[in-house]
Amino acid sequence: MPNSPSEPSGSSGSSELSGSTGVAAGGAGYDLAVIGAGPAGLAGVVAAADRGLRCVLLDAGGGLGGQYYRHPAAELRAARPDRLHHHWSTFTALSRRLAEHREAGRVEVRLRHHVVLVQGVPLPGAPPVSGASTGWRLHTSSGVESGAGSTGRVDARAVLLATGAYERQLPFPGWTLPGVVTAGGAQAMLKAGLVLPGRRIVVAGSGPLLLAVAASLAAAGAEVPALLEAGGYLGYARSPGTLAAVPGKLAEGVVHGAALARHAVRPRTAHAVIEAHGTDRVRAVTVARLDRTWRPLPGTERRIACDALAVGHGLVPQLELATELGAATRTVPDGTLALRVDAGQRTTVPGLWAAGETCGVGGAELALAEGELAAATIAGQQPPAALLARRRRLRAFAELMAAVHRPGPGWTGWLSPETEVCRCEEVPLARITEAVQELGAGDARTVKLLTRAGMGWCQGRMCGPAVACLAGAGAGAEEPAADRRPFSCPVRLGDLAELPSD
Amino acid sequence: MRRPRPGPRTPAALVAATPGPAHTIEFDGRAIPALPGQSIAAALWAQGIVAWRTTRVGGRPRGAFCGIGACYDCLATVNGRPNQRTCLLPAAPGDTVTTQEGHGHAELAV
């Protein structure tokens, strides 16, 4: 099913976006392609353009800012978008600098462009950027949402991956009910569309994001009858030096705490939602106290009426484009995989840089520092010592945060055999247990082949961490390898057919 | 003199939004207001609607879950095209949104 005509093939770097200022990209394309317009990508592209590199910035979303700086569409005319953000002025300052670079023809911005595939290609003519021996061809898909889709390609001598993260979910009975949403999803819909999933919203899971989500939901008018953290906060106190080195993080915690207190929301630690109830939508949840391994303690169950539940268990770096290219990963203390980068934000693939959550979830401030640092080394410069020190302090805090909120193995104690683990393919726990215990599956891939868990639309983004845990439980399992997929997101057959064969 | 009472807390009040007039989309035959700039999923949430598809196997209701285009739970049939991610798709005036049943290709009878 061929779609509307794509941009002319071979015109790498053509500026087909109306209103955008084209960068005069010749046959060799751009110096740098930045994938992702969140904090890391914005900081990276601005700092790279400051250093004279010709850049293209691509993002799948319709606006700049990524998930962190997600904000209402211009048509909603929000006079105070800052009220849903910390450090909003950082974003407006970066946006201003980006606009200047666009006007000067140093940066082109392509929004609503999904980068589906990155290929290494020899780029004739231009000298390599900082030791990269080849260049890159980015295959994009745009207009996916509206159906007026087209494919495109962009050539660049270096790539900065700033693709961010999505949320980690741990299943529980009833988590597929309408009205049960991810904590970040509730936040995203509020920030962009000024809507709430319900009026009485329980917030649960683990990680500091929950504090921000609960505070903004309450500020926007929701009643938040419970805010439940499955882990604790005391773990931070084990590393007082790491904590003291990032006073901004403490201040942020105080701001959230004050906002929550203003709305009479008191966080409870070592508590989780172990079941959501309802038929057409969530009507109530059962919460329970957890032991240190996150196993629910019998007799502590309590039912709370609500019409929505915002739940999440931390974030998972989004790595598809890099792992397909063979970039090495490391295991973060929270059990997720992140890209392995050196002091200059270089991945193990020459010519491929990464910054922000792709290198391990650490928040916007760290992402900004890493984006700037990557830009310096891409331009062949030595990054300022102060920037390196800031990155080191914030990265140390990120590792501490990951360890503090790492899911305990006892979470499987709240599952029942009927609990759906894979939302897309509707695979219940019983089928996964059968695959592991009776059919001998010992890893997520085998479980997937036997049960279809992770084979649906989302390609395991929602159930992957849970399936890996269930597949490896107790077997002295090896660290899971990164998924390698030829495409970063589902691609239409028509778009595939349009990919040039060279 | 009484002090002016603060208005109700709403998302729009929080960010001091003054959007233009709402336009209308249709959801399962029902007229739904949508503010300019809102996604289809946001317009539905604003009306208290949180489910707009049923699953292929169990026929269970689903709606928006991740809100950022990663989970594909918010699929609906929009203007006759099934499997559209409503959390990413801006609501356009006159859009027709229908609850998607199963894989959304029932007409193919496969």
XYZ file of C-alpha atoms in Angstrom:
612
model
C 0.000 0.000 0.000
C 2.081 2.854 -1.271
C 1.405 6.078 0.500
C 1.734 9.611 -0.626
C 4.968 10.278 -2.451
C 8.013 10.586 -0.273
C 10.569 13.282 -0.658
C 12.777 12.739 -3.693
C 15.159 9.905 -3.079
C 18.778 10.803 -2.782
C 18.125 14.353 -1.651
C 19.668 13.814 1.721
C 19.239 16.794 3.918
C 16.625 18.494 1.780
C 14.512 20.814 3.856
C 11.008 19.745 2.986
C 9.525 21.092 6.191
C 7.630 24.240 5.505
C 8.808 27.139 7.553
C 12.059 25.549 8.568
C 15.315 27.067 7.593
C 17.274 24.690 5.475
C 20.846 23.976 6.331
C 22.916 23.958 3.216
C 23.711 20.290 3.436
C 25.570 19.110 0.411
C 26.188 15.572 -0.697
C 27.945 14.786 2.557
C 24.883 15.760 4.611
C 25.110 17.285 8.040
C 27.964 17.286 10.466
C 25.672 16.029 13.209
C 22.241 14.469 13.491
C 20.698 14.683 16.950
C 17.899 12.212 17.609
C 15.540 13.418 20.316
C 14.591 17.002 21.229
C 14.416 16.564 24.999
C 16.909 18.105 27.448
C 19.915 16.088 26.223
C 19.180 16.600 22.532
C 18.393 20.304 22.869
C 21.517 20.997 24.899
C 23.564 18.917 22.477
C 22.340 20.503 19.276
C 22.635 24.060 20.598
C 26.131 23.470 21.934
C 27.183 21.775 18.692
C 25.832 24.627 16.581
C 27.619 27.066 18.894
C 30.808 25.319 17.807
C 29.997 25.746 14.131
C 28.679 22.274 13.319
C 25.813 22.044 10.829
C 23.137 20.035 12.604
C 19.773 18.434 12.100
C 17.516 17.746 15.093
C 14.870 15.044 14.735
C 12.053 14.141 17.080
C 9.050 11.863 16.801
C 6.895 14.324 18.733
C 5.165 17.404 17.457
C 7.003 19.872 19.682
C 10.395 20.559 21.198
C 11.185 19.497 24.743
C 10.692 15.739 24.832
C 8.763 14.260 27.732
C 10.403 16.372 30.441
C 9.640 19.749 28.870
C 6.370 18.529 27.354
C 3.968 21.451 27.327
C 0.546 22.452 26.017
C 0.168 22.930 22.285
C 0.387 26.590 21.325
C -3.335 26.632 20.465
C -4.169 25.961 24.108
C -2.588 29.333 24.907
C -1.178 28.522 28.315
C 0.172 31.689 29.916
C 1.924 29.777 32.733
C 3.265 26.461 31.379
C 6.048 26.818 33.953
C 3.624 25.752 36.687
C 3.948 22.166 35.494
C 7.743 22.270 35.350
C 10.926 22.828 37.254
C 13.477 25.115 35.645
C 11.175 26.053 32.759
C 13.474 28.987 32.038
C 16.198 26.529 31.028
C 13.924 25.260 28.291
C 12.897 28.693 27.070
C 16.543 29.779 26.974
C 17.547 26.688 24.971
C 14.594 27.202 22.624
C 15.686 30.790 22.032
C 19.229 29.770 21.220
C 17.958 27.020 18.938
C 15.762 29.515 17.082
C 18.799 31.740 16.496
C 20.744 28.819 15.061
C 17.826 27.888 12.817
C 17.593 31.412 11.504
C 21.316 31.443 10.852
C 20.966 28.201 8.892
C 23.099 26.149 11.256
C 20.339 23.859 12.510
C 17.381 22.263 10.811
C 14.571 20.854 12.939
C 12.381 17.984 11.822
C 9.493 17.283 14.166
C 7.071 14.341 13.848
C 9.916 12.364 12.297
C 10.453 8.887 13.691
C 13.961 7.637 13.062
C 13.265 3.993 12.276
C 16.746 2.883 11.302
C 20.329 4.174 11.363
C 22.836 2.710 8.913
C 26.568 3.258 8.644
C 27.468 4.544 5.178
C 30.674 5.875 3.671
C 30.272 9.586 3.076
C 32.530 10.894 0.340
C 34.232 14.215 0.412
C 33.911 15.418 3.948
C 36.536 14.817 6.600
C 35.318 12.664 9.447
C 34.077 14.178 12.680
C 36.288 13.322 15.631
C 37.622 10.051 14.381
C 34.440 8.640 12.909
C 35.475 6.673 9.857
C 32.050 6.425 8.303
C 28.948 8.494 8.236
C 25.377 7.656 9.024
C 22.168 7.434 7.070
C 19.025 7.942 9.131
C 15.820 6.558 7.688
C 12.772 8.436 8.904
C 9.076 7.984 8.810
C 6.841 10.997 9.181
C 3.133 11.644 9.246
C 2.586 8.228 10.809
C -0.189 9.573 13.021
C -2.199 11.309 10.346
C -1.901 8.665 7.664
C -0.311 11.145 5.256
C 2.947 9.375 5.818
C 6.190 9.554 3.955
C 9.668 8.240 4.377
C 12.858 10.214 4.225
C 16.551 9.965 4.849
C 19.166 12.168 6.372
C 22.938 11.766 6.105
C 25.257 12.952 8.837
C 28.861 12.402 9.833
C 28.070 11.954 13.510
C 24.963 10.958 15.432
C 24.008 11.981 18.966
C 21.410 9.656 20.434
C 19.205 11.439 22.939
C 16.192 9.192 22.733
C 15.329 9.263 26.436
C 13.358 6.577 28.188
C 9.948 5.094 28.696
C 8.401 3.773 31.875
C 9.005 0.444 33.507
C 5.840 -1.371 34.456
C 5.365 -4.287 36.788
C 2.041 -6.055 36.195
C -0.576 -6.642 38.893
C -4.140 -7.985 38.735
C -6.363 -5.420 37.021
C -3.587 -3.282 35.550
C -5.180 -3.495 32.093
C -8.406 -1.805 33.247
C -9.202 1.537 31.618
C -8.314 4.326 34.028
C -5.124 2.573 35.049
C -2.441 4.652 33.354
C 1.289 5.043 33.675
C 2.441 7.739 36.070
C 4.425 9.398 33.313
C 1.460 9.026 30.973
C -0.810 10.874 33.373
C 1.849 13.573 33.603
C 2.314 13.695 29.825
C -1.418 13.987 29.091
C -1.721 16.688 31.717
C 1.253 18.676 30.436
C 0.274 18.449 26.755
C -3.505 18.202 26.729
C -4.502 19.706 30.092
C -6.568 16.661 31.028
C -6.758 14.168 33.883
C -7.678 10.461 33.669
C -10.094 10.803 36.611
C -10.949 12.962 39.592
C -9.680 10.708 42.379
C -6.321 9.330 41.354
C -4.133 6.937 43.336
C -0.415 7.306 42.496
C 1.774 4.257 43.064
C 4.968 2.476 42.063
C 8.523 3.536 42.735
C 10.963 6.305 41.986
C 11.065 10.067 42.421
C 8.886 10.648 39.338
C 5.887 9.666 41.477
C 6.374 12.710 43.706
C 6.319 15.054 40.732
C 3.318 13.308 39.201
C 1.278 13.354 42.406
C 2.127 17.001 43.016
C 1.060 18.101 39.538
C -2.106 15.992 39.496
C -3.134 17.526 42.814
C -2.254 21.030 41.660
C -4.406 20.464 38.568
C -7.426 19.628 40.697
C -7.288 15.877 41.193
C -7.830 14.345 44.574
C -4.902 12.045 45.379
C -6.101 9.726 48.161
C -2.831 7.782 48.267
C 0.769 8.129 47.081
C 2.564 4.817 47.477
C 6.298 4.160 47.070
C 7.154 0.466 47.023
C 10.717 1.104 48.134
C 11.838 3.808 50.511
C 13.722 7.053 50.635
C 16.038 6.141 53.479
C 18.397 4.443 51.053
C 19.610 7.875 49.945
C 20.990 8.458 53.425
C 23.436 5.591 52.937
C 25.473 7.807 50.623
C 25.480 11.211 52.289
C 28.445 12.390 50.226
C 26.731 11.671 46.924
C 23.635 13.442 48.168
C 25.486 16.470 49.496
C 27.189 16.926 46.125
C 23.857 17.573 44.388
C 22.056 20.152 46.527
C 19.664 20.836 43.647
C 18.185 17.362 44.001
C 17.457 17.895 47.678
C 15.857 21.253 46.904
C 13.683 19.609 44.276
C 12.560 17.034 46.824
C 11.658 19.808 49.237
C 9.613 21.603 46.572
C 7.666 18.419 45.785
C 7.222 17.692 49.480
C 5.817 21.155 50.119
C 3.437 20.903 47.165
C 2.208 17.526 48.368
C 1.747 18.788 51.919
C -0.277 21.718 50.591
C -2.712 19.216 49.078
C -2.579 16.943 52.132
C -0.918 14.119 50.186
C 1.391 12.071 52.364
C 3.703 9.583 50.642
C 3.725 6.122 52.191
C 6.796 3.995 51.660
C 6.938 0.178 51.458
C 3.393 0.144 50.044
C 2.058 -0.938 46.660
C -1.159 -1.374 44.736
C -1.535 -5.141 44.497
C -4.847 -5.193 42.623
C -7.109 -2.855 40.661
C -10.854 -3.522 40.709
C -13.588 -2.773 38.209
C -15.170 -4.058 35.015
C -15.453 -1.220 32.525
C -12.907 0.941 34.335
C -11.022 1.029 37.604
C -13.272 1.729 40.598
C -10.961 0.875 43.482
C -7.550 -0.528 44.290
C -6.232 -2.829 46.984
C -3.028 -1.631 48.558
C -0.747 -3.575 50.869
C 2.385 -3.064 52.887
C 5.504 -4.723 51.479
C 8.444 -6.421 53.133
C 11.986 -5.445 52.196
C 11.855 -7.638 49.089
C 8.571 -6.020 47.986
C 6.529 -9.096 48.940
C 3.019 -8.052 50.090
C 2.464 -8.671 53.804
C -0.733 -10.689 54.373
C -3.293 -8.937 56.533
C -2.164 -5.420 55.582
C -4.526 -5.096 52.583
C -6.717 -2.018 52.384
C -9.190 -0.980 49.704
C -9.218 2.570 48.369
C -11.960 3.881 46.084
C -10.684 5.799 43.058
C -11.512 6.341 39.410
C -7.936 6.320 38.134
C -4.557 4.898 39.068
C -1.252 6.359 37.873
C 1.445 3.732 38.279
C 5.086 3.289 37.273
C 8.267 1.641 38.510
C 10.994 3.859 37.183
C 12.219 4.413 33.657
C 13.872 2.253 31.012
C 16.425 3.793 28.634
C 15.333 3.653 24.999
C 18.211 2.081 23.104
C 16.882 0.346 19.991
C 18.778 2.428 17.436
C 22.099 2.017 19.257
C 21.910 -1.676 20.144
C 21.006 -2.510 16.558
C 24.302 -0.890 15.596
C 26.087 -3.052 18.150
C 26.698 -0.410 20.810
C 27.724 -1.969 24.121
C 25.468 -1.649 27.147
C 25.935 -1.731 30.900
C 23.567 -2.820 33.656
C 22.419 0.049 35.848
C 21.851 -0.632 39.577
C 18.077 -0.625 38.971
C 18.461 -3.597 36.633
C 17.888 -1.713 33.370
C 20.337 -1.610 30.485
C 21.916 1.666 29.429
C 24.465 2.554 26.778
C 28.104 2.340 27.754
C 29.752 5.689 27.080
C 33.211 7.095 27.769
C 34.117 10.387 29.430
C 33.273 12.185 26.177
C 29.836 10.531 25.793
C 31.099 8.298 22.958
C 29.385 4.935 22.654
C 31.489 1.928 21.680
C 30.497 2.531 18.042
C 32.779 5.145 16.429
C 30.810 8.185 15.310
C 27.881 7.430 17.606
C 27.435 9.544 20.740
C 24.762 9.274 23.438
C 23.515 11.593 26.171
C 20.857 11.713 28.845
C 18.596 8.848 29.868
C 20.001 6.576 27.139
C 23.154 6.424 29.275
C 21.177 5.565 32.427
C 18.210 7.427 33.856
C 19.374 10.479 35.788
C 17.047 13.397 35.148
C 17.081 16.598 33.140
C 20.031 18.324 34.773
C 22.328 15.403 33.987
C 20.902 15.138 30.474
C 21.685 18.805 29.840
C 25.275 18.367 31.029
C 25.782 15.242 28.942
C 24.316 16.803 25.810
C 26.695 19.736 26.123
C 29.611 17.449 26.828
C 28.858 15.301 23.792
C 28.716 18.392 21.586
C 32.178 19.447 22.758
C 33.810 16.126 21.977
C 31.950 15.760 18.665
C 33.485 19.094 17.719
C 36.877 17.729 18.725
C 37.226 19.929 21.790
C 38.209 19.168 25.337
C 35.132 19.677 27.540
C 35.455 22.187 30.396
C 36.511 20.621 33.705
C 33.539 22.135 35.514
C 31.150 20.404 33.130
C 32.907 17.080 33.633
C 32.706 17.491 37.394
C 29.005 18.340 37.251
C 28.335 15.285 35.122
C 30.277 13.096 37.574
C 28.295 14.342 40.601
C 24.934 13.975 38.884
C 25.788 10.559 37.441
C 26.775 9.347 40.913
C 23.408 10.512 42.218
C 21.642 8.736 39.329
C 23.340 5.474 40.243
C 22.333 5.929 43.883
C 18.747 6.683 42.850
C 18.670 3.563 40.683
C 19.860 1.417 43.574
C 17.388 2.912 46.047
C 14.339 2.275 43.856
C 15.393 -1.036 42.307
C 12.364 -3.375 42.309
C 12.606 -6.103 44.921
C 12.150 -9.680 43.719
C 9.122 -10.156 45.986
C 6.876 -8.137 43.648
C 5.855 -11.356 41.914
C 4.008 -12.148 45.151
C 1.117 -9.916 44.072
C 0.522 -11.764 40.790
C -2.215 -14.335 40.307
C -2.146 -16.998 37.556
C -4.771 -15.018 35.618
C -2.856 -11.716 35.787
C -2.124 -10.499 32.283
C 1.590 -9.881 31.939
C 1.737 -8.954 28.243
C -0.959 -6.375 27.561
C -0.813 -6.547 23.758
C -0.999 -10.304 23.358
C -3.064 -10.846 26.544
C -0.696 -13.455 27.974
C -1.484 -14.399 31.568
C 1.104 -15.357 34.161
C -0.029 -18.993 34.040
C 1.174 -19.351 30.431
C 4.546 -17.831 31.281
C 4.893 -20.072 34.333
C 4.101 -23.060 32.132
C 6.740 -22.006 29.612
C 9.363 -21.647 32.341
C 8.540 -24.585 34.604
C 7.200 -27.196 32.182
C 8.632 -26.266 28.810
C 12.058 -25.303 30.102
C 12.251 -21.685 28.956
C 15.023 -19.937 30.858
C 15.152 -16.535 29.224
C 12.789 -13.873 27.939
C 13.363 -14.737 24.293
C 12.302 -18.359 24.741
C 9.314 -17.307 26.822
C 8.367 -14.939 24.030
C 8.577 -17.640 21.383
C 6.479 -20.024 23.450
C 3.843 -17.583 24.702
C 3.899 -14.521 22.367
C 4.601 -12.307 25.404
C 6.313 -9.238 23.914
C 5.357 -10.010 20.321
C 2.519 -7.497 20.055
C 2.247 -3.872 19.030
C 4.509 -2.443 21.717
C 7.226 -5.046 21.061
C 7.756 -5.773 24.724
C 8.181 -2.175 25.821
C 5.509 -2.599 28.493
C 6.004 -6.222 29.576
C 9.672 -6.780 28.713
C 11.237 -6.112 32.122
C 8.573 -8.201 33.879
C 8.894 -11.110 31.458
C 12.682 -11.077 31.794
C 12.295 -11.208 35.567
C 9.738 -14.027 35.454
C 11.841 -15.983 32.967
C 15.029 -15.710 34.946
C 13.664 -15.949 38.466
C 15.736 -18.157 40.683
C 17.708 -19.791 37.909
C 20.936 -17.897 38.476
C 20.086 -16.116 35.283
C 22.661 -14.221 33.293
C 22.327 -10.513 32.719
C 19.789 -10.035 29.954
C 21.224 -9.036 26.615
C 19.912 -5.924 24.910
C 17.181 -6.493 22.378
C 18.355 -6.008 18.821
C 15.693 -5.031 16.350
C 16.155 -3.894 12.770
C 13.610 -1.104 13.300
C 13.168 1.139 16.299
C 9.382 1.197 16.060
C 6.643 -0.495 14.044
C 6.926 0.512 10.381
C 4.254 0.237 7.727
C 4.883 -2.152 4.857
C 4.457 0.755 2.443
C 7.192 2.673 4.224
C 9.456 -0.371 4.186
C 8.944 -0.753 0.461
C 10.085 2.836 -0.013
C 13.398 2.303 1.766
C 16.121 2.539 -0.850
C 17.878 -0.750 -1.422
C 21.403 0.664 -1.489
C -15.889 42.835 51.913
C -15.441 39.204 51.064
C -12.213 38.028 49.563
C -12.634 36.648 46.065
C -12.761 32.894 46.272
C -10.256 31.021 44.167
C -11.785 29.296 41.159
C -11.907 25.537 40.896
C -8.562 23.853 40.457
C -8.380 22.581 36.887
C -5.496 21.842 34.545
C -6.422 24.861 32.421
C -6.576 27.149 35.464
C -3.220 25.832 36.685
C -1.400 26.991 33.566
C -3.696 29.983 32.954
C -4.790 28.635 29.579
C -7.176 30.624 27.408
C -7.727 28.288 24.476
C -9.813 29.230 21.499
C -13.333 27.852 21.233
C -13.712 24.084 21.200
C -14.414 22.306 17.949
C -16.358 19.077 17.666
C -15.346 15.520 16.949
C -17.608 12.512 16.919
C -17.057 9.501 19.152
C -19.310 6.503 18.483
C -21.981 8.826 17.160
C -21.746 11.264 20.042
C -20.552 14.847 19.632
C -17.472 15.544 21.747
C -15.876 18.949 22.234
C -12.127 19.153 21.640
C -9.925 22.110 22.409
C -7.583 23.251 19.664
C -4.251 21.509 20.146
C -5.601 18.548 22.099
C -4.972 14.982 20.983
C -7.956 12.722 20.412
C -7.118 10.825 23.605
C -7.025 14.084 25.567
C -10.404 15.159 24.191
C -11.890 11.814 25.248
C -10.338 11.990 28.724
C -11.775 15.488 29.126
C -15.228 13.923 28.739
C -14.480 11.194 31.267
C -14.091 8.566 28.517
C -11.163 6.236 29.239
C -11.894 3.253 26.943
C -12.211 3.222 23.152
C -11.142 -0.158 21.944
C -11.596 -3.820 22.794
C -8.843 -6.406 22.780
C -8.461 -9.028 20.067
C -8.555 -12.069 22.347
C -10.659 -11.242 25.382
C -12.720 -8.367 24.003
C -11.708 -6.277 27.009
C -11.950 -2.476 27.063
C -8.761 -0.429 26.743
C -7.822 3.207 26.366
C -4.733 5.376 26.754
C -2.102 3.864 29.055
C 1.383 5.328 28.461
C 0.290 8.610 26.858
C 3.511 8.932 24.820
C 2.999 6.541 21.918
C 4.974 3.589 23.305
C 2.273 1.127 24.425
C -0.234 1.150 21.522
C -3.097 0.625 23.970
C -4.927 3.772 22.830
C -5.641 2.574 19.295
C -8.951 3.568 17.725
C -10.544 3.784 14.328
C -10.280 7.391 13.156
C -12.067 8.475 9.989
C -12.359 4.822 9.019
C -8.678 4.025 9.522
C -8.115 1.467 12.282
C -5.125 1.260 14.655
C -4.497 4.978 15.086
C -2.597 6.024 18.205
C -5.004 8.572 19.639
C -2.500 9.884 22.195
C -0.318 11.156 19.333
C -3.014 12.170 16.874
C -4.244 15.758 17.159
C -8.038 16.006 17.082
C -9.133 17.748 13.886
C -12.564 19.342 13.521
C -15.076 16.807 12.291
C -12.933 13.736 13.019
C -14.987 10.577 13.413
C -13.652 8.283 16.116
C -15.161 4.860 16.605
C -14.427 2.224 19.199
C -12.112 -0.271 17.576
C -13.056 -3.890 18.044
C -10.223 -6.406 18.048
C -7.630 -5.887 15.330
C -9.848 -3.359 13.570
C -9.913 -5.219 10.276
C -13.184 -7.119 10.736
C -14.216 -6.143 7.221
C -11.482 -8.374 5.852
C -13.087 -11.348 7.625
C -9.729 -12.947 8.307
